[in-house]
Short mmCIF file of C-alpha atoms in Angstrom, two decimals:
data_model
loop_
_atom_site.label_atom_id
_atom_site.label_comp_id
_atom_site.label_asym_id
_atom_site.label_seq_id
_atom_site.Cartn_x
_atom_site.Cartn_y
_atom_site.Cartn_z
CA PRO A 573 15.35 3.78 34.82
CA GLU A 574 17.36 3.89 38.03
CA PRO A 575 19.61 6.94 38.09
CA ALA A 576 23.30 6.29 37.72
CA ARG A 577 25.23 6.11 40.99
CA HIS A 578 28.16 8.44 41.14
CA SER A 579 31.09 7.39 43.25
CA ASP A 580 32.48 9.68 45.88
CA PRO A 581 35.28 11.69 44.22
CA ALA A 582 37.27 11.38 47.45
CA GLU A 583 37.02 7.60 47.29
CA PRO A 584 39.57 5.89 45.02
CA GLY A 585 38.19 3.31 42.62
CA PRO A 586 39.58 -0.06 41.54
CA GLY A 587 41.62 1.68 38.85
CA ALA A 588 43.31 4.01 41.33
CA PRO A 589 47.03 3.74 42.06
CA GLY A 590 47.65 0.62 44.10
CA GLY A 591 45.11 -1.48 42.24
CA LEU A 592 42.07 -3.43 43.34
CA PHE A 593 43.54 -4.89 46.52
CA ALA A 594 44.62 -1.49 47.87
CA TRP A 595 41.14 -0.17 47.08
CA LEU A 596 39.46 -3.06 48.91
CA ARG A 597 41.76 -2.67 51.89
CA GLY A 598 40.92 1.03 52.10
CA ARG A 599 37.21 0.23 52.10
CA CYS A 600 37.64 -2.36 54.85
CA LEU A 601 39.44 0.22 56.96
CA GLY A 602 36.47 2.52 56.63
CA ARG A 603 38.01 4.93 54.15
CA GLY A 604 35.00 5.08 51.82
CA ALA A 605 31.27 4.60 51.51
CA ALA A 606 31.32 0.86 52.22
CA VAL A 607 31.99 0.16 55.88
CA ASP A 608 32.35 -2.84 58.13
CA PRO A 609 28.82 -3.81 59.31
CA ALA A 610 30.19 -4.34 62.80
CA ARG A 611 30.83 -0.60 63.03
CA ASP A 612 27.10 -0.06 63.57
CA THR A 613 27.36 -2.28 66.64
CA PHE A 614 30.39 -0.32 67.81
CA GLY A 615 28.42 2.90 67.32
CA ALA A 616 25.59 1.62 69.52
CA MET A 617 28.09 0.46 72.14
CA THR A 618 29.79 3.85 72.12
CA GLY A 619 26.42 5.58 72.52
CA LEU A 620 25.90 3.76 75.83
CA TYR A 621 28.87 5.60 77.30
CA GLY A 622 26.78 8.78 77.21
CA ALA A 623 24.77 7.36 80.12
CA ILE A 624 27.69 5.96 82.07
CA GLN A 625 27.98 6.87 85.77
CA PRO A 626 30.06 5.81 88.76
CA ALA A 627 28.41 2.65 90.10
CA ASP A 628 28.80 3.17 93.83
CA SER A 629 27.15 -0.14 94.66
CA VAL A 630 29.89 -2.07 92.89
CA SER A 631 32.89 0.03 93.94
CA LEU A 632 35.69 -2.23 95.09
CA SER A 633 37.63 -1.15 98.16
CA THR A 634 41.25 -2.30 98.43
CA ARG A 635 42.34 -0.09 101.30
CA THR A 636 44.93 -2.48 102.71
CA HIS A 637 46.72 -3.29 99.48
CA GLY A 638 48.39 -0.01 98.61
CA ALA A 639 48.09 1.90 95.36
CA VAL A 640 46.51 0.34 92.27
CA PHE A 641 49.11 0.33 89.49
CA ASN A 642 47.33 -1.66 86.79
CA LEU A 643 43.94 -3.13 85.88
CA GLU A 644 43.35 -5.91 83.38
CA TYR A 645 40.21 -7.74 82.23
CA SER A 646 40.31 -11.28 80.93
CA PRO A 647 39.58 -11.44 77.18
CA ASP A 648 36.03 -12.68 77.82
CA GLY A 649 35.40 -9.93 80.40
CA SER A 650 34.60 -12.39 83.18
CA VAL A 651 37.49 -11.48 85.51
CA LEU A 652 39.00 -8.15 86.55
CA THR A 653 42.54 -8.36 87.94
CA VAL A 654 44.15 -5.64 90.02
CA ALA A 655 47.92 -5.12 90.39
CA CYS A 656 48.66 -3.61 93.81
CA GLU A 657 51.58 -1.75 95.30
CA GLN A 658 51.98 -4.07 98.27
CA THR A 659 52.83 -7.38 96.56
CA GLU A 660 49.23 -8.50 95.97
CA VAL A 661 46.98 -9.29 93.02
CA LEU A 662 43.20 -9.07 93.48
CA LEU A 663 40.62 -10.83 91.33
CA PHE A 664 36.98 -9.76 91.02
CA ASP A 665 33.89 -10.64 89.06
CA PRO A 666 33.26 -7.26 87.37
CA ILE A 667 29.57 -7.96 86.74
CA SER A 668 28.54 -8.94 90.28
CA SER A 669 31.46 -7.09 91.93
CA LYS A 670 32.17 -10.18 94.02
CA HIS A 671 35.66 -10.82 95.28
CA ILE A 672 37.10 -14.02 93.79
CA LYS A 673 40.61 -14.32 95.18
CA THR A 674 43.51 -12.42 96.70
CA LEU A 675 46.99 -13.54 95.73
CA SER A 676 48.48 -12.19 98.94
CA GLU A 677 52.13 -12.88 98.09
CA ALA A 678 52.05 -12.83 94.31
CA HIS A 679 55.48 -11.17 94.34
CA GLU A 680 58.02 -9.89 96.84
CA ASP A 681 57.64 -6.25 95.74
CA CYS A 682 55.21 -3.97 93.86
CA VAL A 683 53.10 -5.66 91.18
CA ASN A 684 53.30 -3.46 88.10
CA ASN A 685 51.48 -5.08 85.20
CA ILE A 686 49.13 -7.96 84.38
CA ARG A 687 48.62 -9.57 80.98
CA PHE A 688 46.21 -12.33 79.98
CA LEU A 689 47.58 -14.87 77.51
CA ASP A 690 44.10 -16.39 77.06
CA ASN A 691 40.92 -16.63 79.15
CA ARG A 692 42.65 -18.73 81.82
CA LEU A 693 46.40 -18.06 81.82
CA PHE A 694 47.81 -14.67 82.85
CA ALA A 695 51.20 -13.19 83.70
CA THR A 696 52.25 -10.64 86.32
CA CYS A 697 55.49 -8.67 86.65
CA SER A 698 57.04 -6.91 89.60
CA ASP A 699 59.76 -4.71 91.03
CA ASP A 700 61.22 -7.93 92.42
CA THR A 701 62.61 -8.43 88.85
CA THR A 702 60.49 -11.53 88.14
CA ILE A 703 57.50 -12.49 86.01
CA ALA A 704 54.97 -15.03 87.27
CA LEU A 705 52.54 -17.16 85.28
CA TRP A 706 49.14 -18.00 86.81
CA ASP A 707 46.18 -20.22 85.90
CA LEU A 708 42.68 -19.13 86.97
CA ARG A 709 41.78 -22.79 87.52
CA LYS A 710 44.51 -23.22 90.13
CA LEU A 711 45.37 -19.98 91.90
CA ASN A 712 46.89 -21.51 95.01
CA THR A 713 50.28 -21.65 93.36
CA LYS A 714 52.10 -20.12 90.40
CA VAL A 715 52.50 -22.05 87.19
CA CYS A 716 56.11 -20.89 87.19
CA THR A 717 58.37 -17.92 87.94
CA LEU A 718 60.53 -16.38 85.23
CA HIS A 719 63.97 -14.97 86.06
CA GLY A 720 66.00 -12.93 83.59
CA HIS A 721 65.63 -9.21 84.29
CA THR A 722 68.03 -7.41 86.63
CA SER A 723 65.77 -4.49 87.57
CA TRP A 724 62.08 -3.62 87.94
CA VAL A 725 59.89 -5.30 85.30
CA LYS A 726 57.24 -2.88 84.10
CA ASN A 727 55.56 -4.25 80.99
CA ILE A 728 54.26 -7.54 79.51
CA GLU A 729 53.16 -8.19 75.92
CA TYR A 730 52.11 -11.43 74.23
CA ASP A 731 52.20 -12.65 70.63
CA THR A 732 49.26 -15.03 70.26
CA ASN A 733 50.56 -16.34 66.93
CA THR A 734 53.94 -17.56 68.18
CA ARG A 735 52.98 -17.84 71.88
CA LEU A 736 55.99 -15.74 72.80
CA LEU A 737 55.84 -13.62 75.94
CA VAL A 738 57.65 -10.26 75.71
CA THR A 739 58.67 -8.27 78.79
CA SER A 740 60.54 -5.02 79.43
CA GLY A 741 62.05 -3.45 82.50
CA PHE A 742 64.08 -0.60 83.87
CA ASP A 743 67.25 -2.59 83.18
CA GLY A 744 66.67 -1.49 79.58
CA ASN A 745 66.12 -5.03 78.34
CA VAL A 746 63.34 -6.47 76.22
CA ILE A 747 63.27 -10.24 76.84
CA ILE A 748 61.46 -12.95 74.85
CA TRP A 749 60.06 -16.00 76.71
CA ASP A 750 59.04 -19.16 74.84
CA THR A 751 55.84 -20.31 76.57
CA ASN A 752 55.64 -23.25 74.18
CA ARG A 753 58.41 -24.88 76.21
CA CYS A 754 57.38 -23.72 79.66
CA THR A 755 58.09 -25.95 82.69
CA GLU A 756 57.79 -25.54 86.44
CA ASP A 757 61.34 -24.18 86.37
CA GLY A 758 60.51 -21.43 83.88
CA CYS A 759 60.65 -20.79 80.13
CA PRO A 760 63.58 -20.59 77.71
CA HIS A 761 64.34 -16.91 77.16
CA LYS A 762 66.67 -14.58 75.31
CA LYS A 763 67.45 -10.87 75.36
CA PHE A 764 65.88 -9.38 72.26
CA PHE A 765 66.72 -5.68 72.50
CA HIS A 766 68.39 -3.18 74.82
CA THR A 767 68.00 0.57 75.17
CA ARG A 768 68.71 3.13 77.85
CA PHE A 769 65.94 5.02 79.69
CA LEU A 770 63.30 2.42 78.71
CA MET A 771 59.83 3.15 80.09
CA ARG A 772 57.20 1.14 78.18
CA MET A 773 57.13 -1.39 75.33
CA ARG A 774 54.14 -2.41 73.17
CA LEU A 775 53.43 -4.67 70.22
CA THR A 776 50.96 -3.69 67.51
CA PRO A 777 47.90 -6.01 67.32
CA ASP A 778 49.36 -7.88 64.34
CA CYS A 779 52.83 -7.96 65.99
CA SER A 780 54.40 -6.33 62.93
CA LYS A 781 55.94 -3.53 65.00
CA MET A 782 57.37 -3.00 68.47
CA LEU A 783 57.18 0.47 70.02
CA ILE A 784 59.40 1.48 72.94
CA SER A 785 59.10 4.74 74.86
CA THR A 786 61.85 6.30 76.96
CA SER A 787 62.11 8.75 79.82
CA SER A 788 64.33 10.93 77.61
CA GLY A 789 61.49 11.64 75.17
CA TYR A 790 62.44 9.23 72.40
CA LEU A 791 60.07 6.75 70.76
CA LEU A 792 61.67 3.73 69.10
CA ILE A 793 59.88 1.68 66.45
CA LEU A 794 61.07 -1.71 65.22
CA HIS A 795 59.48 -2.32 61.82
CA ASP A 796 58.79 -5.70 60.18
CA LEU A 797 59.25 -7.32 63.57
CA ASP A 798 60.86 -10.74 63.87
CA LEU A 799 60.81 -11.86 67.50
CA ASN A 800 62.82 -14.97 66.72
CA LYS A 801 65.92 -12.93 65.98
CA SER A 802 67.95 -11.44 68.83
CA LEU A 803 69.24 -7.94 68.21
CA GLU A 804 72.79 -7.34 69.30
CA VAL A 805 74.25 -3.86 69.61
CA GLY A 806 74.68 -2.32 66.18
CA SER A 807 73.14 -5.27 64.32
CA TYR A 808 69.83 -3.64 63.36
CA PRO A 809 69.29 -1.39 60.31
CA ILE A 810 68.66 2.18 61.41
CA LEU A 811 66.19 4.41 59.66
CA ARG A 812 66.88 8.14 59.78
CA ALA A 813 66.19 9.51 63.27
CA ARG A 814 63.80 12.44 63.22
CA ARG A 815 60.96 14.36 64.82
CA THR A 816 57.41 13.39 64.00
CA THR A 817 56.49 16.69 62.35
CA SER A 818 59.72 17.66 60.65
CA SER A 819 62.74 15.83 59.28
CA SER A 820 65.36 17.06 61.72
CA ASP A 821 67.86 14.46 62.83
CA ILE A 822 69.23 13.64 66.25
CA THR A 823 72.78 14.73 65.58
CA SER A 824 74.20 15.99 68.84
CA SER A 825 73.52 15.91 72.53
CA GLY A 826 72.72 19.59 72.54
CA SER A 827 70.16 19.59 69.73
CA SER A 828 67.12 18.65 71.78
CA GLY A 829 67.49 20.66 74.97
CA PRO A 830 66.68 18.80 78.18
CA ARG A 831 65.52 15.76 76.20
CA ALA A 832 69.00 14.92 74.98
CA VAL A 833 70.36 13.41 78.16
CA GLY A 834 71.63 10.62 75.93
CA SER A 835 70.57 8.60 72.96
CA PRO A 836 68.25 5.73 73.80
CA CYS A 837 70.29 3.24 71.77
CA HIS A 838 73.76 1.91 72.35
CA GLN A 839 75.86 2.34 69.22
CA ASN A 840 79.32 1.04 70.07
CA ASN A 841 79.02 3.02 73.32
CA SER A 842 79.41 6.27 71.41
CA GLY A 843 76.50 8.08 73.06
CA PRO A 844 73.95 9.90 70.92
CA LEU A 845 73.22 8.67 67.43
CA SER A 846 75.40 10.49 64.95
CA GLU A 847 74.60 11.63 61.41
CA LYS A 848 76.83 8.87 60.12
CA THR A 849 74.89 6.08 61.84
CA CYS A 850 71.46 7.57 61.05
CA SER A 851 71.83 8.67 57.46
CA ARG A 852 71.27 5.25 55.93
CA PRO A 853 68.30 5.63 53.56
CA SER A 854 65.11 3.78 54.34
CA GLN A 855 64.52 0.50 52.54
CA ARG A 856 60.83 0.34 53.38
CA GLU A 857 59.83 0.79 49.74
CA GLY A 858 59.82 -2.67 48.27
CA GLY A 859 60.22 -4.20 51.73
CA SER A 860 62.43 -3.04 54.57
CA PRO A 861 64.87 -5.33 56.36
CA ARG A 862 63.42 -7.16 59.35
CA ASN A 863 63.63 -5.30 62.67
CA SER A 864 64.56 -1.96 61.11
CA LEU A 865 64.89 0.62 63.86
CA GLU A 866 63.33 4.07 63.65
CA VAL A 867 64.06 6.68 66.33
CA LEU A 868 61.55 9.52 66.80
CA THR A 869 61.12 12.46 69.12
CA PRO A 870 57.33 12.87 69.08
CA GLU A 871 56.07 16.42 68.85
CA VAL A 872 54.30 17.45 72.06
CA PRO A 873 52.41 20.78 72.18
CA GLY A 874 54.25 23.38 74.22
CA GLU A 875 57.31 21.19 74.68
CA ARG A 876 59.40 22.03 71.63
CA ASP A 877 62.42 23.23 73.56
CA ARG A 878 61.84 21.87 77.05
CA GLY A 879 61.97 18.12 76.56
CA ASN A 880 59.53 15.53 77.84
CA CYS A 881 59.18 12.06 79.27
CA ILE A 882 56.87 9.51 77.62
CA THR A 883 55.30 7.86 80.65
CA SER A 884 52.46 5.82 79.13
CA LEU A 885 52.27 4.10 75.75
CA GLN A 886 49.21 2.37 74.28
CA LEU A 887 48.17 1.23 70.80
CA HIS A 888 44.90 1.53 68.91
CA PRO A 889 43.12 -1.87 68.95
CA LYS A 890 43.16 -1.93 65.13
CA GLY A 891 46.78 -0.81 64.92
CA TRP A 892 45.97 2.57 63.34
CA ALA A 893 47.61 4.83 65.93
CA THR A 894 49.60 5.08 69.12
CA LEU A 895 48.51 6.86 72.27
CA LEU A 896 51.09 8.61 74.48
CA ARG A 897 50.93 10.31 77.86
CA CYS A 898 53.82 12.76 78.08
CA SER A 899 55.04 14.92 80.92
CA SER A 900 57.50 17.80 80.77
CA ASN A 901 60.96 17.39 82.26
CA THR A 902 59.97 19.87 84.95
CA ASP A 903 56.84 17.77 85.62
CA ASP A 904 54.56 20.81 85.47
CA GLN A 905 52.60 19.79 82.33
CA GLU A 906 51.08 16.59 81.01
CA TRP A 907 49.64 15.84 77.59
CA THR A 908 47.71 13.00 75.97
CA CYS A 909 48.64 12.70 72.29
CA VAL A 910 47.44 10.50 69.42
CA TYR A 911 49.77 9.74 66.50
CA GLU A 912 48.54 8.08 63.30
CA PHE A 913 50.73 5.45 61.66
CA GLN A 914 51.73 6.57 58.17
CA GLU A 915 52.47 3.58 56.01
CA GLY A 916 53.90 3.50 52.50
CA ALA A 917 57.04 4.43 50.66
CA PRO A 918 59.26 7.29 51.89
CA VAL A 919 58.79 10.68 50.31
CA ARG A 920 62.38 10.61 49.10
CA ALA A 921 65.24 8.30 49.79
CA VAL A 922 67.41 10.77 51.68
CA SER A 923 64.54 11.95 53.87
CA PRO A 924 62.17 9.06 54.54
CA ARG A 925 58.64 9.71 55.66
CA CYS A 926 58.14 9.69 59.40
CA SER A 927 56.01 6.74 60.53
CA LEU A 928 53.91 8.81 62.94
CA ARG A 929 51.88 11.98 62.56
CA LEU A 930 50.35 13.90 65.46
CA THR A 931 46.57 14.03 64.90
CA HIS A 932 44.98 14.85 68.27
CA CYS A 933 46.12 16.06 71.69
CA ILE A 934 44.82 17.51 74.95
CA GLU A 935 46.44 18.90 78.07
CA GLU A 936 45.90 16.86 81.22
CA ALA A 937 45.43 17.81 84.86
CA ASN A 938 48.78 18.25 86.55
CA VAL A 939 47.86 16.23 89.64
CA GLY A 940 49.95 13.55 91.32
CA ARG A 941 53.34 14.62 90.00
CA GLY A 942 55.84 11.82 89.65
CA TYR A 943 53.24 9.07 89.26
CA ILE A 944 52.62 7.38 85.92
CA LYS A 945 49.02 7.48 84.71
CA GLU A 946 48.03 4.60 82.46
CA LEU A 947 45.36 5.44 79.89
CA CYS A 948 43.65 3.22 77.31
CA PHE A 949 41.55 2.94 74.15
CA SER A 950 38.04 1.52 74.15
CA PRO A 951 37.74 -1.94 72.50
CA ASP A 952 36.45 -0.34 69.28
CA GLY A 953 39.09 2.40 69.32
CA ARG A 954 36.53 5.24 69.24
CA MET A 955 37.19 6.56 72.74
CA ILE A 956 40.06 7.12 75.17
CA SER A 957 39.79 6.81 78.93
CA SER A 958 42.37 8.98 80.65
CA PRO A 959 43.13 9.45 84.38
CA HIS A 960 42.28 13.06 85.17
CA GLY A 961 42.94 14.21 88.72
CA PHE A 962 40.63 12.32 91.08
CA GLY A 963 38.63 10.80 88.23
CA ILE A 964 38.73 9.81 84.60
CA ARG A 965 37.94 11.66 81.41
CA LEU A 966 36.41 10.05 78.32
CA LEU A 967 37.83 11.57 75.15
CA GLY A 968 36.81 11.25 71.51
CA PHE A 969 38.30 12.25 68.18
CA ASP A 970 35.16 14.32 67.58
CA ALA A 971 31.89 15.01 69.40
CA GLN A 972 30.22 11.99 67.73
CA CYS A 973 32.93 9.53 68.84
CA SER A 974 33.72 8.73 65.21
CA GLU A 975 36.44 6.31 64.24
CA LEU A 976 39.85 7.82 63.77
CA VAL A 977 40.01 7.03 60.04
CA ASP A 978 36.74 8.95 59.50
CA CYS A 979 37.86 12.21 61.12
CA LEU A 980 41.57 12.60 60.46
CA PRO A 981 42.40 16.33 60.59
CA ARG A 982 44.90 18.06 58.32
CA GLN A 983 46.59 19.52 61.39
CA ALA A 984 46.66 18.37 65.00
CA SER A 985 43.27 18.97 66.64
CA PRO A 986 42.12 18.87 70.28
CA LEU A 987 40.63 15.66 71.60
CA ARG A 988 36.98 16.22 72.53
CA GLU A 989 35.94 15.69 76.11
CA ILE A 990 32.86 13.44 76.04
CA ARG A 991 32.38 12.95 79.76
CA SER A 992 34.19 13.34 83.08
CA LEU A 993 33.59 10.87 85.90
CA TYR A 994 34.76 11.34 89.48
CA SER A 995 34.44 8.78 92.27
CA HIS A 996 37.87 8.75 93.94
CA ASN A 997 39.38 10.67 96.82
CA ASP A 998 42.92 10.35 95.51
CA VAL A 999 44.85 10.57 92.23
CA VAL A 1000 43.71 8.03 89.64
CA LEU A 1001 46.67 6.07 88.27
CA THR A 1002 45.09 3.59 85.86
CA THR A 1003 41.90 2.95 83.92
CA LYS A 1004 40.64 0.17 81.64
CA PHE A 1005 37.64 -0.56 79.40
CA SER A 1006 35.97 -3.94 79.65
CA PRO A 1007 36.51 -5.84 76.38
CA THR A 1008 32.95 -7.20 76.32
CA HIS A 1009 30.67 -4.97 78.43
CA CYS A 1010 29.92 -1.26 78.61
CA GLN A 1011 32.01 -0.86 81.73
CA ILE A 1012 35.13 1.06 82.77
CA ALA A 1013 37.34 0.42 85.79
CA SER A 1014 39.72 2.86 87.46
CA GLY A 1015 42.20 2.58 90.32
CA CYS A 1016 43.80 5.26 92.47
CA LEU A 1017 46.79 5.98 94.67
CA SER A 1018 44.98 5.15 97.91
CA GLY A 1019 43.99 1.70 96.64
CA ARG A 1020 40.35 2.14 95.64
CA VAL A 1021 38.95 0.52 92.50
CA SER A 1022 35.77 1.93 91.00
CA LEU A 1023 33.55 0.67 88.21
CA TYR A 1024 31.48 2.83 85.86
CA GLN A 1025 28.49 1.59 83.88
CA PRO A 1026 25.34 3.04 82.28
CA LYS A 1027 22.44 4.25 84.40
CA PHE A 1028 19.07 5.01 82.86
#
């Protein structure tokens, strides 16, 4: 007879706490013997990166367009867009490296970010305080220009379910644009949220959370996100403010050293969040109120008492973790850090569980001080591409490029350097994986764009 199969003692069964559905969800996430068949494909794709090299024959020179601030592929990987310092947007075919189009006056100031809404429509934002919508089928003119910010616009997100465009800028505002009712004159919009020292804003893939990073070292998380509801000052439930590795609260302006130049949130113009406004117990067990605000000061190695600035913010493509690039207030150290999302009920009502836990980190090259370096996850979430001096560095959670859920450490561990690639003569500011091909793009301060792909 066939020997009995013994289940993995580390793998909960259908009778485990949480029931059958929690057990099935854990298996789908890869936390057990049964895995998603597509992960084998991801593993093969990741293995190709071991042979990746700078592809000199398809390097794209943009010498006359200023620094490259952002790169973005279309969802089908057929177009690579380049946001340039000197008002221009470049479009290339990333497979043939052919130049498609130059939008020579896309904006009146630096182009900061590009976001595709689908395979044809994309949005750009600029220091000229505007957002522009473009259609690849008709690039001679903008679809429309959106006015609403009062300072540099730095970030664009998009909710594919509601077709709402979300932007953030250095005016501290997060603005929602209804593209369902877009006309040549623009889109209806509303201010959704406001915070001081805003740097970057991201939505999780399922749009259940909004993360906002600040130059004062705070990370804000809006849970159970409802983009249809505007948040006025003091109208959102506040979860206890705390560090990611302890339960200390933000109670005074002197408690965090250089980081505490002011609370990121306006609370009746009273400055830093007080114990009174933060001590409301979490209601996440049994369902938290919509748009509950959590304020964190992420733990950064070596920066406990010196403060830091969160310059880049990205999210794992499956929503498992957030990726931060942090620099010290003195700008002499930079770190790349990965924080796992911890879901579930709080440990106790008076001290709710922190939503993020530091799992991996690595110190970065301190080159190009003062410039923001945008890093990214690979499409399968197994690797990180990080600007590193005059090149990029591919990082993994372990030497085998395993998925994060399969190699979660008990304590924060170093990210593993898989490969370093150098093809620039200036500081690399941004890098991006192709969503469909084994290809990476990077752009530098002097305006050069390079592609990397396997060579055998």
